[in-house]
Coordinates of C-alpha atoms and ligand atoms in Angstrom, one line a residue:
M23 CA 17.0 51.4 -31.4
L24 CA 13.2 51.4 -31.5
N25 CA 12.6 54.0 -33.7
N26 CA 15.3 52.0 -36.1
I27 CA 13.2 48.7 -35.3
H28 CA 10.1 50.1 -36.3
E29 CA 11.1 51.6 -39.3
T30 CA 12.8 48.4 -40.6
I31 CA 9.7 46.5 -39.7
D32 CA 7.5 48.7 -42.3
F33 CA 9.7 48.6 -44.4
I34 CA 9.5 44.3 -44.8
S35 CA 5.8 44.4 -44.0
A36 CA 5.3 47.3 -47.1
N37 CA 7.3 44.2 -49.2
T38 CA 5.5 41.0 -48.7
R39 CA 1.9 40.3 -47.4
I40 CA 3.3 37.1 -45.8
R41 CA 2.6 37.5 -42.0
P42 CA 5.0 35.0 -40.7
T43 CA 4.6 32.8 -37.2
T44 CA 7.6 31.5 -37.0
G45 CA 11.2 32.7 -37.5
I46 CA 14.3 30.6 -38.7
I47 CA 17.7 31.5 -38.4
L48 CA 19.8 29.6 -40.6
G49 CA 23.4 28.9 -40.0
T50 CA 27.2 27.5 -41.4
G51 CA 25.8 25.5 -44.4
L52 CA 22.6 25.0 -43.5
G53 CA 21.0 26.2 -46.3
G54 CA 19.3 23.2 -47.7
L55 CA 16.4 24.4 -46.4
I56 CA 15.7 27.2 -48.4
D57 CA 14.8 24.6 -50.9
E58 CA 12.2 23.2 -49.2
I59 CA 10.4 26.8 -49.0
E60 CA 7.9 28.1 -51.1
I61 CA 9.4 31.7 -51.7
S62 CA 7.3 34.8 -51.7
K63 CA 9.6 37.2 -51.0
K64 CA 13.5 37.4 -50.7
I65 CA 15.0 40.8 -49.6
P66 CA 19.1 41.1 -49.4
Y67 CA 20.1 42.3 -46.3
K68 CA 21.8 45.4 -48.2
D69 CA 18.4 46.5 -49.1
I70 CA 16.7 46.5 -45.3
P71 CA 17.3 49.9 -43.5
H72 CA 19.2 49.5 -40.7
F73 CA 20.1 45.6 -41.0
P74 CA 23.9 45.0 -40.5
T75 CA 25.5 43.1 -43.9
S76 CA 26.9 39.8 -43.4
T77 CA 30.5 39.3 -44.5
V78 CA 31.7 35.7 -43.4
E79 CA 32.2 33.1 -46.1
G80 CA 29.4 30.3 -46.5
H81 CA 26.6 33.0 -45.3
S82 CA 24.5 34.7 -47.7
G83 CA 22.9 37.4 -46.2
N84 CA 18.8 37.2 -47.3
L85 CA 15.6 37.5 -45.4
I86 CA 13.3 35.4 -46.8
L87 CA 9.2 35.0 -46.3
G88 CA 7.3 32.4 -47.8
K89 CA 5.7 28.8 -46.8
L90 CA 7.1 25.9 -45.0
N91 CA 4.9 22.9 -44.9
N92 CA 1.9 25.3 -45.4
H93 CA 3.2 27.5 -42.4
R94 CA 4.2 30.9 -42.6
V95 CA 8.2 31.5 -42.1
V96 CA 10.4 34.4 -42.1
V97 CA 14.2 33.2 -42.7
M98 CA 17.4 34.7 -41.7
Q99 CA 19.7 33.1 -45.1
G100 CA 23.1 34.4 -43.3
R101 CA 23.3 35.4 -39.7
F102 CA 25.6 38.2 -38.1
H103 CA 28.5 36.6 -35.4
Y104 CA 30.0 38.9 -32.7
Y105 CA 33.6 37.9 -34.5
E106 CA 32.5 39.7 -37.5
G107 CA 33.1 43.0 -35.2
Y108 CA 29.7 44.0 -35.3
S109 CA 28.5 45.0 -31.6
M110 CA 25.7 42.6 -29.6
Q111 CA 23.0 45.0 -30.2
E112 CA 23.9 44.3 -34.4
V113 CA 24.2 40.8 -34.1
T114 CA 21.0 40.2 -32.1
F115 CA 18.8 43.3 -34.4
P116 CA 17.2 41.2 -36.8
V117 CA 15.8 38.7 -33.6
R118 CA 13.9 42.4 -32.5
I119 CA 12.7 42.6 -36.3
L120 CA 11.0 38.8 -36.4
K121 CA 9.3 39.8 -33.4
G122 CA 7.9 42.5 -34.7
L123 CA 7.4 40.8 -37.8
G124 CA 4.6 38.5 -35.6
I125 CA 6.6 35.4 -35.1
Q126 CA 5.6 33.4 -31.9
Q127 CA 8.5 31.0 -32.1
L128 CA 12.1 31.4 -33.1
F129 CA 14.1 28.3 -34.3
L130 CA 17.9 28.2 -34.8
S131 CA 20.8 26.3 -36.6
N132 CA 24.6 26.3 -35.9
A133 CA 27.6 24.5 -36.8
A134 CA 29.6 23.7 -33.5
G135 CA 32.6 21.3 -32.1
G136 CA 31.3 18.4 -30.2
I137 CA 33.2 17.7 -26.8
N138 CA 30.7 15.3 -25.4
P139 CA 32.6 11.9 -26.1
D140 CA 29.5 10.1 -27.5
F141 CA 29.1 12.6 -30.5
S142 CA 30.5 12.2 -34.3
I143 CA 30.9 14.3 -37.1
G144 CA 27.6 15.1 -38.9
D145 CA 25.7 14.3 -35.6
L146 CA 22.5 16.8 -34.4
M147 CA 22.0 18.1 -31.3
T148 CA 19.1 20.0 -30.0
I149 CA 20.3 23.1 -27.5
T150 CA 18.6 22.1 -23.6
D151 CA 20.7 24.7 -22.0
H152 CA 23.5 26.8 -22.7
I153 CA 26.8 28.5 -21.2
N154 CA 27.3 32.1 -22.5
L155 CA 31.0 33.0 -22.2
F156 CA 30.6 35.9 -24.6
P157 CA 32.1 38.8 -23.5
D158 CA 29.2 40.8 -23.7
N159 CA 25.5 40.5 -23.3
P160 CA 23.0 42.3 -25.7
L161 CA 20.9 43.6 -23.3
R162 CA 23.5 45.4 -21.7
G163 CA 22.7 49.0 -21.1
P164 CA 19.4 51.3 -21.0
N165 CA 16.7 48.6 -20.8
D166 CA 13.7 49.6 -22.7
D167 CA 10.9 48.4 -21.2
N168 CA 8.8 48.1 -24.2
L169 CA 10.9 45.2 -25.3
G170 CA 11.2 43.5 -22.3
P171 CA 12.0 43.2 -18.5
R172 CA 15.1 44.5 -17.0
F173 CA 16.1 41.3 -15.5
P174 CA 14.6 38.8 -18.0
D175 CA 14.2 35.1 -16.7
M176 CA 16.5 32.4 -18.3
S177 CA 15.0 29.1 -16.4
E178 CA 14.0 27.6 -19.8
P179 CA 16.1 29.2 -22.2
Y180 CA 15.2 26.6 -24.9
S181 CA 11.4 25.3 -24.7
Q182 CA 11.2 21.7 -23.5
K183 CA 7.7 21.8 -25.6
L184 CA 9.6 22.0 -29.0
I185 CA 12.7 19.8 -27.6
D186 CA 10.3 16.9 -26.5
Q187 CA 8.4 17.3 -29.9
A188 CA 11.7 17.3 -32.0
H189 CA 13.0 13.9 -30.5
E190 CA 9.4 12.5 -30.9
I191 CA 10.0 13.0 -34.7
A192 CA 13.5 12.2 -34.8
G193 CA 12.7 8.6 -33.7
S194 CA 9.9 8.3 -35.9
L195 CA 11.9 9.6 -38.8
G196 CA 14.7 7.4 -37.6
F197 CA 18.0 9.5 -36.8
K198 CA 19.8 10.1 -34.1
L199 CA 19.2 13.3 -32.3
H200 CA 21.4 14.1 -29.0
K201 CA 20.7 16.7 -26.4
G202 CA 23.1 18.8 -25.0
V203 CA 24.5 22.4 -23.7
Y204 CA 26.0 25.1 -25.8
V205 CA 28.4 26.7 -25.0
G206 CA 29.1 30.1 -26.7
N207 CA 32.2 31.7 -27.1
Q208 CA 33.1 34.9 -29.0
G209 CA 35.6 33.1 -31.7
P210 CA 36.9 33.4 -34.5
S211 CA 39.8 31.6 -33.5
F212 CA 38.6 28.1 -32.8
E213 CA 39.4 26.6 -29.2
T214 CA 42.8 25.3 -28.0
P215 CA 42.8 21.6 -26.9
A216 CA 43.0 22.5 -22.8
E217 CA 40.2 25.1 -23.7
Y218 CA 38.0 22.3 -25.1
T219 CA 38.4 20.1 -22.0
F220 CA 37.6 23.2 -20.0
Y221 CA 34.1 23.5 -21.9
R222 CA 33.5 19.9 -21.3
L223 CA 34.5 20.0 -17.5
I224 CA 32.1 23.0 -17.2
G225 CA 29.1 21.0 -18.2
G226 CA 29.2 21.8 -22.4
S227 CA 28.1 19.4 -24.9
A228 CA 29.1 21.5 -27.7
V229 CA 30.7 24.6 -28.7
G230 CA 30.3 27.2 -30.7
M231 CA 30.7 31.2 -32.2
S232 CA 26.8 32.2 -32.3
T233 CA 23.1 31.5 -30.7
V234 CA 23.6 32.5 -27.4
P235 CA 23.2 36.0 -28.3
E236 CA 20.1 35.6 -30.4
V237 CA 18.3 33.4 -27.9
I238 CA 19.2 36.0 -25.0
V239 CA 17.5 38.9 -26.7
A240 CA 14.8 36.6 -27.9
R241 CA 13.8 35.1 -24.6
H242 CA 13.9 38.8 -23.5
M243 CA 10.5 39.4 -25.5
G244 CA 9.2 35.9 -24.5
L245 CA 9.7 34.1 -27.6
P246 CA 9.9 30.3 -26.9
V247 CA 13.3 29.0 -29.1
F248 CA 14.2 25.6 -30.0
A249 CA 17.9 25.4 -31.6
V250 CA 19.6 22.4 -33.1
S251 CA 23.9 22.3 -33.4
V252 CA 25.3 20.2 -36.1
I253 CA 28.4 18.9 -35.0
T254 CA 31.1 19.6 -37.5
N255 CA 34.3 18.6 -36.1
I256 CA 35.3 16.6 -32.6
A257 CA 37.1 18.0 -29.7
V258 CA 36.8 15.3 -27.4
P259 CA 40.3 15.0 -25.0
G260 CA 42.3 12.7 -26.2
N261 CA 40.7 13.0 -29.5
F262 CA 41.6 16.6 -30.9
Q263 CA 42.0 16.9 -34.6
K264 CA 42.7 20.1 -36.5
N265 CA 39.7 22.3 -37.7
N266 CA 39.0 24.7 -40.6
H267 CA 36.6 26.1 -41.8
L268 CA 35.4 24.4 -44.9
D269 CA 35.3 21.2 -42.9
V270 CA 32.9 22.6 -41.0
Q271 CA 30.5 23.7 -43.7
E272 CA 30.8 20.0 -45.4
A273 CA 29.9 18.1 -42.5
A274 CA 27.1 21.2 -42.0
E275 CA 25.7 20.7 -45.3
Q276 CA 25.2 16.4 -45.0
A277 CA 23.7 16.7 -41.4
G278 CA 21.7 19.9 -42.9
K279 CA 19.4 17.4 -44.7
N280 CA 18.1 15.9 -41.5
L281 CA 17.7 19.2 -39.8
A282 CA 15.8 20.6 -42.8
Q283 CA 13.3 17.7 -42.4
L284 CA 13.3 17.8 -39.2
C285 CA 12.0 21.9 -39.2
K286 CA 9.6 20.9 -41.7
E287 CA 8.2 18.5 -39.8
M288 CA 7.6 20.2 -36.9
L289 CA 6.0 22.8 -38.6
T290 CA 2.6 20.9 -39.4
Ligands
HPA313 N1 34.7 25.5 -32.0 C1 33.8 27.0 -32.1 N2 33.1 27.0 -33.1 C2 32.5 26.0 -33.7 C3 33.4 24.7 -33.8 C4 34.6 24.6 -32.5 O1 35.0 23.5 -32.6 N3 32.8 23.7 -34.6 C5 32.2 24.7 -35.3 N4 31.8 26.1 -34.8

């Protein structure tokens, strides 16, 4: 894997002069942030050696390098999900690449189902912790000590400093920002009512099908992480509604505007 990582980093570095300090992985419908970026290079995933290509509706596949609020960023427009059939190593390969490009912090967004009864559709939640219910771990297998330790610490999976900063900014911008625990599940089927109830019982606030693998790999390499869920549907015991992917995308689109503003302010 180390050889592939080096080849991919060399390819990207040869294609842009931007040396990013923040990496951003955009989830479902949250592409709005792209409009705020002064783009210097856009590379389709299909042109990047060793990169998987995105298959899911609503996820374009481009790596974007540029500036956001005068801050050098590399943005993944579209991510890879385990449910698409990729291995955990493939899902998280881009995180290794972003780190290799020099980023010092990783921002992620995702769409998630709200299981905390205080949540409404379109709310935003900073992820303070997660519960990994994926059937695999991206670090399973031989460990390369050049990348990170065999048994990485997960006592602060999401940077408290960045969470505090986000809540301060949301307060001054005047929008609601929840905190909560993200339950990561493989999908692609949404949860049954009994499963949503179970995830609430074990301490979850929201549930989704991404993020956890990328965060594990980021923490393996010591990268500080900041992640936000957009609550695209409500699945609170006693209030279950039918889910569909289009509703999820629509709800994400609206909340995405606040989220874009938040990310921008965090990068000044
Ligand atoms: N479950 C899992 N993933 C999701 C959901 C959900 O309810 N909503 C958006 N992504």
